[in-house]
Tab-separated table of C-alpha atoms and ligand atoms in Angstrom:
chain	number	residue	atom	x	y	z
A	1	UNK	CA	34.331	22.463	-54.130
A	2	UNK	CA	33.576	25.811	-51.730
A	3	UNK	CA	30.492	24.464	-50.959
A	4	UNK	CA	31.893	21.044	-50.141
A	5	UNK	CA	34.227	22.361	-47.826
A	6	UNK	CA	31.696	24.610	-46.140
A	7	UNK	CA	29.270	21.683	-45.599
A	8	UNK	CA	32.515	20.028	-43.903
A	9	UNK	CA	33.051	23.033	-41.623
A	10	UNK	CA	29.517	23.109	-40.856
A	11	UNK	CA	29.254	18.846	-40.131
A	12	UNK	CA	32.776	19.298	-38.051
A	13	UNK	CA	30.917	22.132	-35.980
A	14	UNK	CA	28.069	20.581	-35.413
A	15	UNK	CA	29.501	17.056	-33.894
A	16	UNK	CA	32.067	19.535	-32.084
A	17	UNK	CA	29.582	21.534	-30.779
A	18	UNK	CA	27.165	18.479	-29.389
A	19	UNK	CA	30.637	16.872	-27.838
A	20	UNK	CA	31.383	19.280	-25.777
A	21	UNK	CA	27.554	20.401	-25.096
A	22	UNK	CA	27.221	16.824	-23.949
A	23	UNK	CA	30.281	16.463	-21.464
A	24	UNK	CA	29.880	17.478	-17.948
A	25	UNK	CA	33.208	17.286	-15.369
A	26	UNK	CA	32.509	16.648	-11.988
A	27	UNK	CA	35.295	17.770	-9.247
A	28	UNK	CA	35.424	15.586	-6.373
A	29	UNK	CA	38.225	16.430	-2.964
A	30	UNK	CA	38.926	12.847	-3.763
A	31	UNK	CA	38.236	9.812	-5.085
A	32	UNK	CA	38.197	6.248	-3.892
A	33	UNK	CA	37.690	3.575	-6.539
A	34	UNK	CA	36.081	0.395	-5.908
A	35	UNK	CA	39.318	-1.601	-5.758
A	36	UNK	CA	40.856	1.298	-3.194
A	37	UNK	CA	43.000	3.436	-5.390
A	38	UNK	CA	42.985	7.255	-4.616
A	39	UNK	CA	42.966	10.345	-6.811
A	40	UNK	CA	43.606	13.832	-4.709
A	41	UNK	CA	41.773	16.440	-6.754
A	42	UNK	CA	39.492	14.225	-8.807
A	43	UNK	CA	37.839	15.309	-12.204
A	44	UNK	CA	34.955	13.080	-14.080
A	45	UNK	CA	34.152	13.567	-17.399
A	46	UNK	CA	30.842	12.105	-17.835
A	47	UNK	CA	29.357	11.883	-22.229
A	48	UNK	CA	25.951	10.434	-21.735
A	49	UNK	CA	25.799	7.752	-19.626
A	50	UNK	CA	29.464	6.575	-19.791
A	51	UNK	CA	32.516	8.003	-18.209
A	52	UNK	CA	35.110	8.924	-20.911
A	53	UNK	CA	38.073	9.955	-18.107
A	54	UNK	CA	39.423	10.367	-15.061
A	55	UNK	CA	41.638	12.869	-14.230
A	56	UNK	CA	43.066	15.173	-11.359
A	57	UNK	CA	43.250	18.932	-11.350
A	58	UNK	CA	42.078	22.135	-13.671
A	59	UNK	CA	43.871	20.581	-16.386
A	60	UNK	CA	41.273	17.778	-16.716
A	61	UNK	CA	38.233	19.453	-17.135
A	62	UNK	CA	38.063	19.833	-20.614
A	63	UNK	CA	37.674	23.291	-21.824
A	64	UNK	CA	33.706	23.413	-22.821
A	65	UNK	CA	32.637	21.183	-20.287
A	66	UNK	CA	29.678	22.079	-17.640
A	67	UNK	CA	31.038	21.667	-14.246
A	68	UNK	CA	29.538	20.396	-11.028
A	69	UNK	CA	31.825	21.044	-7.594
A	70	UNK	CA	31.512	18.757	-5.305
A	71	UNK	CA	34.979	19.154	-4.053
A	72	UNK	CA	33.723	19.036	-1.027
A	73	UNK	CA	33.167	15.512	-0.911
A	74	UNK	CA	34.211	12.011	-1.372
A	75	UNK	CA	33.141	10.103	-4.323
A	76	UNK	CA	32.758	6.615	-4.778
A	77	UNK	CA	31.227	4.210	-7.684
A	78	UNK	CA	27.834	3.607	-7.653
A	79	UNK	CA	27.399	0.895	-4.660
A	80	UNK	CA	25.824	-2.545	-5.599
A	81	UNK	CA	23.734	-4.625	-3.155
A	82	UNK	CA	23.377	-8.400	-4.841
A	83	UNK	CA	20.099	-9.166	-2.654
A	84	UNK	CA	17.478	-7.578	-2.556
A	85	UNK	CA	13.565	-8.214	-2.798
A	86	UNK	CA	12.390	-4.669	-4.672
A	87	UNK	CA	8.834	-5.958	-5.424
A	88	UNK	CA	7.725	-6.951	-2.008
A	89	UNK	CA	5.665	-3.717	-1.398
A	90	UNK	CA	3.556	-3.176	1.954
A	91	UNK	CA	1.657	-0.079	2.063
A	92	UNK	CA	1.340	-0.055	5.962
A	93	UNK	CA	-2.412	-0.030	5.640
A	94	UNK	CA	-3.498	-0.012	9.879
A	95	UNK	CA	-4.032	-2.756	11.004
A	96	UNK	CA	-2.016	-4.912	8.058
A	97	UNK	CA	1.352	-6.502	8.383
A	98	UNK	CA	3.735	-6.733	5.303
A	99	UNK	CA	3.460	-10.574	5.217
A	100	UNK	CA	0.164	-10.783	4.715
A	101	UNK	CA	-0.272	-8.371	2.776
A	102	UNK	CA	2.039	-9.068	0.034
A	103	UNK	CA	0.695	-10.635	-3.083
A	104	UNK	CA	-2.569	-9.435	-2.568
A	105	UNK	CA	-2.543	-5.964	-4.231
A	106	UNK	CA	-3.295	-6.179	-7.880
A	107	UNK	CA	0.311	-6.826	-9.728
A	108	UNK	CA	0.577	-3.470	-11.510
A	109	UNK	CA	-0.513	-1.471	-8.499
A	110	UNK	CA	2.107	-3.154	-6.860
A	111	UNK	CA	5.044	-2.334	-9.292
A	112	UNK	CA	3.522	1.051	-9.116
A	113	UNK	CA	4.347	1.341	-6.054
A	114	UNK	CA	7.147	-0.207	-5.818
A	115	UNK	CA	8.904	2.802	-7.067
A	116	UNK	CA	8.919	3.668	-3.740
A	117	UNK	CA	11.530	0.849	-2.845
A	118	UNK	CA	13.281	1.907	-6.066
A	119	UNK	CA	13.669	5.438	-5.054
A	120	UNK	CA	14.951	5.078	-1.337
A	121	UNK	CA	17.319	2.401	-2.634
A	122	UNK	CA	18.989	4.883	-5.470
A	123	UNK	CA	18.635	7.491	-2.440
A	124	UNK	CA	21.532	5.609	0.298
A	125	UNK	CA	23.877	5.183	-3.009
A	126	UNK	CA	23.058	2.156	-4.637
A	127	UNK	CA	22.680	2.626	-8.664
A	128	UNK	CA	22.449	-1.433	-9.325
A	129	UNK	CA	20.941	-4.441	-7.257
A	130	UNK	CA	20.382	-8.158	-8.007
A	131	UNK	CA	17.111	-8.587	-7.345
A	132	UNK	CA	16.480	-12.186	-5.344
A	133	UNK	CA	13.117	-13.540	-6.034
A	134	UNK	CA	9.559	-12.133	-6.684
A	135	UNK	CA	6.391	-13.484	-7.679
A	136	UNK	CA	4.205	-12.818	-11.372
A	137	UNK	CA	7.748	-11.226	-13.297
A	138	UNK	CA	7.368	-8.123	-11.242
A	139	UNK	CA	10.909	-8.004	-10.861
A	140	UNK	CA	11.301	-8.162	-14.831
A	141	UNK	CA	8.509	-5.544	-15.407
A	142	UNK	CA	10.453	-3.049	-12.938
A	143	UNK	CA	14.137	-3.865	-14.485
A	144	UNK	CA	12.371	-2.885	-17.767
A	145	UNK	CA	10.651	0.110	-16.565
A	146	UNK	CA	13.470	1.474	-15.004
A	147	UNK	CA	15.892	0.258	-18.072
A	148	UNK	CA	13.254	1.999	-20.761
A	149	UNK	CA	13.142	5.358	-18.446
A	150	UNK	CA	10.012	5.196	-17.391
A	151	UNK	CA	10.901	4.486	-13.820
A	152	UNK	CA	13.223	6.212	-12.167
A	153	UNK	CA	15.355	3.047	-10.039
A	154	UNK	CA	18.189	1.585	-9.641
A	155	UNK	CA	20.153	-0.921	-12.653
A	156	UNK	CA	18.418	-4.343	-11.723
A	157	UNK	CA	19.681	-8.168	-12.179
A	158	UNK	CA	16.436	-10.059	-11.625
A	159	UNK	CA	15.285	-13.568	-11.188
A	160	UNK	CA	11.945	-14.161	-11.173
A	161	UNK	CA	10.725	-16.927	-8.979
A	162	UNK	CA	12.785	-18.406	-6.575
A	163	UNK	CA	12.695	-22.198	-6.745
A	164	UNK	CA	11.500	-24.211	-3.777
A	165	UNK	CA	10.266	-27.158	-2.710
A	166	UNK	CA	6.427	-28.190	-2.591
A	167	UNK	CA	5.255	-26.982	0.899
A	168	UNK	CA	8.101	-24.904	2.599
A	169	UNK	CA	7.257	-22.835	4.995
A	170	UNK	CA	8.625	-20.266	4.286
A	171	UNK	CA	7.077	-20.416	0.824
A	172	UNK	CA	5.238	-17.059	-0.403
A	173	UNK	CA	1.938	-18.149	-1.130
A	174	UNK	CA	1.866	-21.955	-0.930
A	175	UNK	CA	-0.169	-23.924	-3.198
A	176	UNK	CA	-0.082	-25.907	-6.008
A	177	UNK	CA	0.001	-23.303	-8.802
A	178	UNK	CA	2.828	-21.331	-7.346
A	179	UNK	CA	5.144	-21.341	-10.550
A	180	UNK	CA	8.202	-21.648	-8.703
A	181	UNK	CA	7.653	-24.692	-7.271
A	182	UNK	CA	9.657	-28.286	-8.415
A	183	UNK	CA	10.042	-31.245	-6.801
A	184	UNK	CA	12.829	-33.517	-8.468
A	185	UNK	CA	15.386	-33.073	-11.138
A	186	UNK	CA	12.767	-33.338	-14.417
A	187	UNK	CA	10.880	-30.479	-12.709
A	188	UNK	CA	13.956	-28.203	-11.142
A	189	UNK	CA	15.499	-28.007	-15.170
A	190	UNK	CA	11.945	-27.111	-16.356
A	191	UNK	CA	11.167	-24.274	-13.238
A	192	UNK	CA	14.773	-22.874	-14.177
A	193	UNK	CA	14.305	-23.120	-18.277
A	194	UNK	CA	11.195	-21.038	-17.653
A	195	UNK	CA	12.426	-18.108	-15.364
A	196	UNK	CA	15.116	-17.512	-18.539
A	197	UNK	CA	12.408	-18.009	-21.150
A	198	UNK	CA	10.500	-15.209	-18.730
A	199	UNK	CA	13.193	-12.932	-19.280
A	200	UNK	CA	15.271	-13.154	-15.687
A	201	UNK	CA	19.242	-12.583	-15.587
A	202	UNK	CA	19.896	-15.388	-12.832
A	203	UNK	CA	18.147	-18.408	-11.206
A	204	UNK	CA	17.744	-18.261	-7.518
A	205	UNK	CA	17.598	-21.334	-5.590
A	206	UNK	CA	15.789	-21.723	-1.825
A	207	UNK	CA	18.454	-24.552	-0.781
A	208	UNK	CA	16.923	-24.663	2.944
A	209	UNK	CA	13.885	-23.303	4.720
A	210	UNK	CA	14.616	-19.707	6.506
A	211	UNK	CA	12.435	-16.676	5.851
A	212	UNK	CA	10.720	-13.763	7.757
A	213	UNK	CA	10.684	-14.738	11.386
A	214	UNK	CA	11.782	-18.547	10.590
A	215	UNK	CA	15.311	-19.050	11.029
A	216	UNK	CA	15.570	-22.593	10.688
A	217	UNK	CA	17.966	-24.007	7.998
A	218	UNK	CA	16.280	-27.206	7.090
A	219	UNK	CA	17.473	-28.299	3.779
A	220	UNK	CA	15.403	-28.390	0.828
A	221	UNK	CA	16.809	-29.278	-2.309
A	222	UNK	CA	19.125	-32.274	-3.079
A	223	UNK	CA	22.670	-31.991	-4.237
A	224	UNK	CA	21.424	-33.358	-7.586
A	225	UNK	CA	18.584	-30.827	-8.362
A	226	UNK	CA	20.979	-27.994	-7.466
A	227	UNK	CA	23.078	-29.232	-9.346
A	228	UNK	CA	19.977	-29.628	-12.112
A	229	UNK	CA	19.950	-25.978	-11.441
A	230	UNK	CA	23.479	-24.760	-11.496
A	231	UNK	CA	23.639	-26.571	-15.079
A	232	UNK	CA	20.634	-24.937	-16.617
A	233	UNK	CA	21.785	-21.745	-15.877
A	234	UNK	CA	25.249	-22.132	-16.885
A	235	UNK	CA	24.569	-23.337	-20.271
A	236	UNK	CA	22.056	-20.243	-20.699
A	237	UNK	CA	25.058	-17.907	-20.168
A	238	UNK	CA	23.150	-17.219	-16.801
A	239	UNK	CA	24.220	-17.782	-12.795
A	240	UNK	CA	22.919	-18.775	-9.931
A	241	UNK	CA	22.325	-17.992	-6.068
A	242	UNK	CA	21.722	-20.601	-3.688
A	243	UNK	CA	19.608	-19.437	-0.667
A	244	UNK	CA	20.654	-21.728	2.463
A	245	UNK	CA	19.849	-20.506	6.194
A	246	UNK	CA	21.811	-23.739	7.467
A	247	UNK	CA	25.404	-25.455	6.706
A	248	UNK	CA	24.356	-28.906	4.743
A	249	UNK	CA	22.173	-26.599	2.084
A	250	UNK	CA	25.377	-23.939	1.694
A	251	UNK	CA	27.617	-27.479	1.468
A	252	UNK	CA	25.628	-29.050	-1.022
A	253	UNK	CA	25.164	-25.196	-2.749
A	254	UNK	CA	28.722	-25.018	-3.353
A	255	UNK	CA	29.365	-28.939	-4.270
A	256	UNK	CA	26.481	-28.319	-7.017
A	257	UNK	CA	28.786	-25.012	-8.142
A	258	UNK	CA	26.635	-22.647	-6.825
A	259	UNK	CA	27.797	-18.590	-7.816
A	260	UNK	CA	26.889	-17.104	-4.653
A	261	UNK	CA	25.730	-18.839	-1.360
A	262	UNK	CA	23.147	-16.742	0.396
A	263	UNK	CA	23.062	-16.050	3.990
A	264	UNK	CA	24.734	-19.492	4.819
A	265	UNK	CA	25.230	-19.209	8.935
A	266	UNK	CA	27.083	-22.106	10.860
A	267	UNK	CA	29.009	-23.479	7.516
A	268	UNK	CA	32.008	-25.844	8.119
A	269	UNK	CA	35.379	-24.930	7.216
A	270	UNK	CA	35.770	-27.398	4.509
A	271	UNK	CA	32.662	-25.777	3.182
A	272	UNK	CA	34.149	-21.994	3.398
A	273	UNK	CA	37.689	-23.560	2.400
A	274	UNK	CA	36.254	-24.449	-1.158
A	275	UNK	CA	34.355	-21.239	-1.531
A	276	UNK	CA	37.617	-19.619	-0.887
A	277	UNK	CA	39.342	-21.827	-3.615
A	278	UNK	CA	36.793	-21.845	-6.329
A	279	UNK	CA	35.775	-18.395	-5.874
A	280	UNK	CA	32.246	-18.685	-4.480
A	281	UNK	CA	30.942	-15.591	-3.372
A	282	UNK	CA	29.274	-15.347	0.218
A	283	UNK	CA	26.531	-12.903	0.538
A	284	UNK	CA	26.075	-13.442	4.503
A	285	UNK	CA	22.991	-10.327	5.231
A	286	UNK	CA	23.306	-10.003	8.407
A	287	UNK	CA	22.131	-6.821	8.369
A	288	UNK	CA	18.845	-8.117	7.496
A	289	UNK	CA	17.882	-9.946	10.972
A	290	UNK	CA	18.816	-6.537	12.191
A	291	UNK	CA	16.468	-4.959	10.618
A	292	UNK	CA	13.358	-7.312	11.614
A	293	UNK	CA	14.206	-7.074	15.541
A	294	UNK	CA	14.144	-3.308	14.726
A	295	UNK	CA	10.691	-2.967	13.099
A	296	UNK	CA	9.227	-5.670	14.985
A	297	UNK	CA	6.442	-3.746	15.620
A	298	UNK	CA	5.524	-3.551	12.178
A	299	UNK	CA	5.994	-7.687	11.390
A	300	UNK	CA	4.020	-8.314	14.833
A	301	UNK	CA	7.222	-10.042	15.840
A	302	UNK	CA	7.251	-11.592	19.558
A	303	UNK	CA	9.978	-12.090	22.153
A	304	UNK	CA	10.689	-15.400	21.233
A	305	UNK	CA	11.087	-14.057	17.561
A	306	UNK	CA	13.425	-11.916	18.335
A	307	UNK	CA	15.144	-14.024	20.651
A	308	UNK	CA	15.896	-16.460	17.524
A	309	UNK	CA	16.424	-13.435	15.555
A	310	UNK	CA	19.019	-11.853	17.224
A	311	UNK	CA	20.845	-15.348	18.305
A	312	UNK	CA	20.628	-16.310	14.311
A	313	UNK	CA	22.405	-13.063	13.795
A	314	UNK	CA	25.279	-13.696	16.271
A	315	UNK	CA	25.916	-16.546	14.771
A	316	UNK	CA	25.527	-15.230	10.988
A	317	UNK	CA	28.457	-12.923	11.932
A	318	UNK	CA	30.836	-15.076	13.582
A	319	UNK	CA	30.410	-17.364	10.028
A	320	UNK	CA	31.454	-13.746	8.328
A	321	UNK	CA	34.411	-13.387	10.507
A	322	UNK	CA	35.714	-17.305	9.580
A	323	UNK	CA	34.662	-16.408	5.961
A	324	UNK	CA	36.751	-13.296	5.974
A	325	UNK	CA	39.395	-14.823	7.678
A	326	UNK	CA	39.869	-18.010	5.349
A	327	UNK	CA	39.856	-15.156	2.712
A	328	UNK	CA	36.156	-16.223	1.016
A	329	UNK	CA	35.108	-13.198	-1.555
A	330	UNK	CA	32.100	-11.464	-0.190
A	331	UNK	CA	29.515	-9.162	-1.922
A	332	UNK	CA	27.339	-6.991	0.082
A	333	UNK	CA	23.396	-8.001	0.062
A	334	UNK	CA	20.631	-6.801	2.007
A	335	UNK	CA	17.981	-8.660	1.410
A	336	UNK	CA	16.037	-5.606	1.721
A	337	UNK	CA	12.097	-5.919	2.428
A	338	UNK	CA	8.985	-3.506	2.630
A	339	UNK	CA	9.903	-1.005	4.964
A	340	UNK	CA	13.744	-2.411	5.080
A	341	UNK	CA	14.826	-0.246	1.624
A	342	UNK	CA	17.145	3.239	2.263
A	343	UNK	CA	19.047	0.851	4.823
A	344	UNK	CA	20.207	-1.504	2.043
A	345	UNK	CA	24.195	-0.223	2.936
A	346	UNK	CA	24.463	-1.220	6.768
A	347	UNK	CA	25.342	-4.491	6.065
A	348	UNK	CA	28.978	-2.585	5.323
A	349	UNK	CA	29.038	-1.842	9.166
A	350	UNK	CA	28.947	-5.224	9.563
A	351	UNK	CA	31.560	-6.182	7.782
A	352	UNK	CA	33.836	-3.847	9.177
A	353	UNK	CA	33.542	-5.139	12.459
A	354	UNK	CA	33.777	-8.414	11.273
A	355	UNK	CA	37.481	-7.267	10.200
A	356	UNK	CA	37.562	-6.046	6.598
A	357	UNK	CA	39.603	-2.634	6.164
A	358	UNK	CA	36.773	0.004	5.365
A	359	UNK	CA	38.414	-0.596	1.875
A	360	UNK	CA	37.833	-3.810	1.315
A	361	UNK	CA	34.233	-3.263	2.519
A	362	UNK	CA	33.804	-0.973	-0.407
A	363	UNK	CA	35.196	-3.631	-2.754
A	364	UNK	CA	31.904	-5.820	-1.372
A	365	UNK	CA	29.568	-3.208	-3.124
A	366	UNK	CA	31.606	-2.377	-5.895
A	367	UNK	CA	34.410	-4.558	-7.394
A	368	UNK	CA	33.259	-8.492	-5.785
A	369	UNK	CA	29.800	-7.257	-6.478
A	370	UNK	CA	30.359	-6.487	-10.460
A	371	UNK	CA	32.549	-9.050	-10.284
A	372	UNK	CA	29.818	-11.331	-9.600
A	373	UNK	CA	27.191	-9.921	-12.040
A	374	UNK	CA	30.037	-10.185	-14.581
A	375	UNK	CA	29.425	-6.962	-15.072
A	376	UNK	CA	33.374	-5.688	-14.013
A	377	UNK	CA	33.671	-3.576	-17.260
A	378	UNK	CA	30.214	-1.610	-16.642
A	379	UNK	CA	29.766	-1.263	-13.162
A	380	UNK	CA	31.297	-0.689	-9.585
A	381	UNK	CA	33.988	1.158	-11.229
A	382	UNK	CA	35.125	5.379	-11.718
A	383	UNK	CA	37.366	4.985	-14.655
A	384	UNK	CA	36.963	5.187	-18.739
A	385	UNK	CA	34.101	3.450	-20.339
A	386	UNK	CA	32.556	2.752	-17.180
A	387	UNK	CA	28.842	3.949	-16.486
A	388	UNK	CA	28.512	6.969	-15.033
A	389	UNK	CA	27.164	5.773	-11.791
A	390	UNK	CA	28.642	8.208	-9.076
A	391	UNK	CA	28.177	8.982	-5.523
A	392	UNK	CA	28.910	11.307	-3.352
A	393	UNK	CA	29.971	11.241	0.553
A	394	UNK	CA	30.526	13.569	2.995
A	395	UNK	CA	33.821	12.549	4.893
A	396	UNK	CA	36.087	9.814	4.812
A	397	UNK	CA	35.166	6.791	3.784
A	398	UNK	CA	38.552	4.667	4.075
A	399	UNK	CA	38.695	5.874	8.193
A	400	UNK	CA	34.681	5.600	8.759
A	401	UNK	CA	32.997	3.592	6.782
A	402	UNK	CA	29.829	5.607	8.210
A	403	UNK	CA	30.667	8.157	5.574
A	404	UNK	CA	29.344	5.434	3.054
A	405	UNK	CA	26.461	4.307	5.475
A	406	UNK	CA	25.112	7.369	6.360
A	407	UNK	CA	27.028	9.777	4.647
A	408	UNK	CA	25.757	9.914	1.026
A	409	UNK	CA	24.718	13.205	-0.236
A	410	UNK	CA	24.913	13.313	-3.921
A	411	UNK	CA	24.272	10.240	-6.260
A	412	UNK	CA	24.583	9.965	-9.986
A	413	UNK	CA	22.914	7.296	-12.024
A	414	UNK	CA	23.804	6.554	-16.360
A	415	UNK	CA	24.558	10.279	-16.198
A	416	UNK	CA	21.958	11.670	-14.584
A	417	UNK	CA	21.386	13.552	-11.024
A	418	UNK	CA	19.035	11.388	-9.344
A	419	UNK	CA	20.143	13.144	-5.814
A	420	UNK	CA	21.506	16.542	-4.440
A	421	UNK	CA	21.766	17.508	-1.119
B	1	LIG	ZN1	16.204	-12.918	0.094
């Protein structure tokens, strides 16, 4: 019986002693939570990769605990950007533009480097993306690289290849072979069946043409073969994003019950009326013509480019402002390119001058944008059971939403320090 009970004692010391080695409380001046609460004098207790609580003051940080002070700063959940293109590398080779170059590097050279992307992401605060379209299952070779360890990267939601149309222009490498090509409703269900038998976590749709320096919004796809679409992925548990530069494609995108609407400039107000009602989320990037007229060196852009650029982005954000004002939910993407990742948060600039509170413009990267990935429980949150996907900012976030743009300093990722400045 002695010995019994001092195997007991030794069992209950052991799991004791690994509890407490394990936990780590973080003290933050504050902390804003994704759907705006406050908590003056924060403490995170971190086990692992979870959160276990969420408290305020010496009396929360457990008594074994390793601290980290950051009480000088702000933190907020992990942020979330819901478009973003992590695979499309460009090496900036003289005398190559990213363009052309992509698809040409051998695949695993390119998901090498890649990490690069990855890194400068996880670097501006963003611990999860949805990644929009690639080419060869890159995307799901880097979601299971980073997933495994292996790669250090932010959480991804990938889709593999984006459907289009035979011969769009703005199609990646067009020919006959490119696997996400389908013309009709036969070939849109069998496209979208194989992304999910490839391994992806949503289908992506080009509903209109609109890439790179081509800003028309042609569409593509009939209302039936989204709709083709839409089904496949429901009844695979999965969702679906609709790409559509112009109105009729975002129209027919929502009508076909689309889950997000990419992009979307110039869409009626019945259109934005029913994304409002059935919960459609609008993903407008219009950060992301931004960012082309400012490296246009780099993409060999002209004036005329940038003149259709920049006049496609006025009218991008006067859509956001009608969106926000008819009360649409919106989830912040980037569509973040080559050269275009470490900026994947300015979109939130946008948004603020488009009206939102600098709240609510959190709740696009956090809350809308778990919401979206159904992934509320997990992600874009600070509270109990959550992952432990933290950042840090210096000032204040709710006055200046530059304190989330440009202000990130420390970033926690599943537990672990992946930046301290
Ligand atoms: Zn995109």
């Amino acid at each position: 019986m002695r010995r019994t009970l001092v195997i007991a004692l030794t069992w209950f010391a052991a799991i004791a002693g690994t509890a407490a080695a394990e936990q780590t409380a973080i003290r933050f001046g504050r902390l804003v939570n994704g759907a705006g609460s406050v908590v003056n004098d924060a403490v995170v207790v971190v086990d692992g990769e979870r959160i276990v609580s969420v408290g305020s003051g010496d009396g929360a940080v457990p008594a074994s605990a390793k601290i980290i002070d950051l009480r000088r700063f702000t933190a907020l959940p992990g942020l979330i950007d819901v478009h973003t293109h992590m695979t499309f590398y460009w090496d900036r080779t003289p005398g190559t533009k990213p363009w052309a170059q992509l698809g040409t590097l051998h695949p695993a050279v390119t998901v090498f480097l890649a990490q690069e992307n990855a890194r400068k992401t996880l670097e501006c605060g963003v611990t999860t993306v949805r990644d929009l379209g690639s080419y060869e299952y890159l995307d799901v070779a880097m979601r299971d690289l980073i997933n495994r360890g292996a790669m250090t990267g932010p959480r991804m939601f990938v889709a593999g290849y984006g459907l289009q149309i035979t011969n769009t222009p703005s199609q990646l490498r067009p020919n006959p072979e490119w696997l996400g090509a389908a013309d009709g409703v036969p070939a849109v269900m069998r496209v979208a069946r194989q992304q999910i038998a490839a391994g992806v976590d949503w289908i992506k749709m080009y509903g209109s043409t609109g890439s790179d320096q081509d800003v028309t919004g042609f569409q593509t796809f009939t209302l039936d073969e989204m709709k083709a679409a839409a089904d496949v992925a429901h009844k695979a548990g999965k969702r679906i994003a609709i790409h559509s530069y112009g109105p009729s494609g975002a129209a027919d995108a929502v009508r076909a019950g689309a889950d997000s609407v990419e992009h979307a400039t110039d869409m009626d107000d019945a259109t934005i009326a029913a994304m409002a009602k059935n919960g459609v989320v609008y993903v407008p990037t219009v950060d992301h013509n931004r960012y082309y007229v400012d490296h246009r060196a780099e993409f060999g852009y002209d004036d005329d480019a940038v003149k259709r650029l920049n006049d496609y982005t006025q009218r991008n954000f006067e859509t956001l402002r009608r969106a926000i004002r008819a009360g649409v939910k919106i989830a912040m993407g980037s569509d973040a390119v080559f050269t275009g990742f470490g900026e994947n948060t300015r979109e939130l600039e946008w948004f603020v001058k488009a009206g939102m509170t600098p709240a609510e413009a959190i709740g696009t990267a956090t809350t809308n944008a778990a919401a979206l990935l159904d992934q509320s429980k997990n992600l874009g949150c600070v509270a109990a059971g959550c992952y432990a996907d933290i950042i840090a900012v210096e000032g204040d976030p709710l006055k200046d939403i530059k304190a989330v743009t440009t202000g990130v300093r420390w970033v926690m990722k599943g537990g672990k320090v992946v930046k301290s400045d």
